């Protein structure tokens, strides 16, 4: 990634490499990875010396693998599909059937990769992408290590992309990091969170640090509170069995929401180098005040959706009726937290986080509410109060920035109304087709880990939510389901802010 340029404006192709996709017949590979490679190919960002080697247990050869990917690519790329570009990419796709649990298959893999490397001149650089169940990560990396495939020389590199979830709790995350470190240096590990591939997340940093007027306001003197929302209108789809084990808190808060919080709250880094950014994010996570069991009862809310009507009019069933979900399930599909950051900049500023499934809208945003202006100059007028300014960083959909300002309502009397200054990326920079994985894959090929997660960040995220998980496990919920699909979550989520004299922002998605 280059933060001085925008996504897709890079002009140079990535370094030569062979990308080995473990789980190439799976959902992630078909829906995201191959489409992302097509977009990179279209943008001229894949090197000429490039190949993909797909691995899975499906009985396929190169041709039938290409056919399989071809069957899906149009659905996932949509109108952006370009046959000529696809033909450029497809010739570089290779396949090998493998049982990832069988050590002997890794010797075959070594031989096959060596052939591809010579044929495609990929210079011995291998990017191993783990699009497989997390339980296999330690096993696969260990077999790769034993086979010597993770061994770098002065002239080539070996990198491993790990998909979330990075553990199920603090203990398992620490164990996973240990297991990965048995065979890999931390600098070879790329833990991916595609939310961080989004342009607006990168733009948080540009917005904060390239605009001189923002930084002086970015602190407890001027900011009343911050709201982070990752709302999904979809249910668990076909991932019920996975979600039953995860739940909204584990699935979204330690990774996506806390890292967004880190970018919003961090001090200016010395540079955009990945280690400088990571250190600043980690300092924020370190400064989050731990939640005692009493705090969890007061500052954490969980919910599960029952049946309901979505804003589109669609009637949807309760979470407990989803495939793979227990009829008595106690898994939360909604979680909200109030956190505070114990440092100079943020003393006394609450950060409210919420995430859930089957909510009233599909959106990710960060809303920063400024303190109210004094109304003293309006005395003896009809103005009783002036609404505070709110700055909204929209991550999806319609990525952009919105600022609400008070303005005089035209007329003979004094009235103050709220007007919005609204900037949408698409209006200025166009809309590039993207899955969210393009920047991240390109960065990994170039050895830039800025948007990837370090072991420390993962463990700190789990430390923060562990006390919530412990209390919730000890006190199973008795009121589930406690919100209707198509709403903004349980009443207790509203009360979390109301008790502090605040309200969740009423989210309106711009028509784009
Ligand atoms: N799908 C998404 O949108 C998404 C989003 C974020 C993160 N992720 C993460 O990405 C990873 C992959 O997810 P996914 O949804 O693509 O899973 P998936 O559809 O189950 O794909 C995994 C593939 O690996 C194959 N496989 C599993 N064990 C194997 C073995 N021992 N030998 C050979 N092949 C084996 C599977 O074959 P079988 O089907 O025959 O088992 C399947 O084709 C997971 O870690 C997930 O948490 C996925």
Coordinates of C-alpha atoms and ligand atoms in Angstrom, one line a residue, residues 23 25-29 31 56-57 98-101 130-134 136-137 163-165 194 239 437, ligand 1:
X23 CA -8.7 -24.0 0.0
X25 CA -12.2 -24.7 -4.2
X26 CA -13.9 -22.9 -1.2
X27 CA -16.2 -19.9 -0.8
X28 CA -13.5 -17.3 -0.1
X29 CA -11.4 -18.2 -3.1
X31 CA -16.1 -15.1 -4.2
X56 CA -7.9 -28.3 -2.4
X57 CA -9.2 -31.9 -2.1
X98 CA -4.0 -32.3 -2.0
X99 CA -5.0 -33.7 1.4
X100 CA -3.7 -30.9 3.6
X101 CA -3.4 -33.4 6.5
X130 CA -4.7 -19.9 4.0
X131 CA -8.3 -19.9 2.7
X132 CA -9.1 -22.8 5.0
X133 CA -10.7 -23.5 8.3
X134 CA -8.6 -21.9 11.1
X136 CA -5.8 -26.1 9.9
X137 CA -3.5 -23.1 10.1
X163 CA -7.6 -15.4 7.6
X164 CA -9.6 -14.5 10.6
X165 CA -10.7 -15.6 13.1
X194 CA -10.4 -7.1 4.7
X239 CA -22.6 -19.9 8.2
X437 CA -9.0 -7.8 -0.9
Ligands
LIG1 N1 -16.0 -17.0 3.0 C1 -15.8 -15.8 3.4 O1 -16.4 -14.8 3.0 C2 -14.8 -15.5 4.5 C3 -14.7 -14.2 5.1 C4 -13.8 -13.9 6.0 C5 -12.9 -14.9 6.5 N2 -13.0 -16.2 5.9 C6 -12.1 -17.2 6.4 O2 -11.5 -17.8 5.3 C7 -11.2 -19.2 5.5 C8 -11.8 -20.0 4.4 O3 -13.2 -19.8 4.4 P1 -14.2 -20.4 3.3 O4 -15.6 -19.8 3.6 O5 -13.7 -20.2 2.0 O6 -14.2 -21.9 3.7 P2 -14.6 -23.2 2.8 O7 -15.6 -22.7 1.8 O8 -14.9 -24.3 3.7 O9 -13.3 -23.5 2.0 C9 -12.2 -24.3 2.5 C10 -11.8 -25.2 1.4 O10 -10.7 -26.0 1.9 C11 -11.0 -27.4 1.7 N3 -10.4 -28.2 2.7 C12 -10.6 -28.2 4.0 N4 -9.9 -29.1 4.6 C13 -9.1 -29.7 3.7 C14 -8.1 -30.7 3.7 N5 -7.7 -31.3 4.8 N6 -7.5 -31.0 2.5 C15 -7.8 -30.4 1.4 N7 -8.8 -29.5 1.3 C16 -9.4 -29.1 2.4 C17 -12.5 -27.5 1.8 O11 -13.0 -28.6 1.2 P3 -14.3 -29.3 1.8 O12 -15.4 -28.3 1.4 O13 -14.4 -30.6 1.1 O14 -14.1 -29.4 3.3 C18 -12.9 -26.2 1.0 O15 -12.9 -26.4 -0.4 C19 -11.7 -19.5 6.9 O16 -10.6 -19.3 7.8 C20 -12.7 -18.4 7.1 O17 -12.9 -18.1 8.5 C21 -14.0 -16.5 5.0

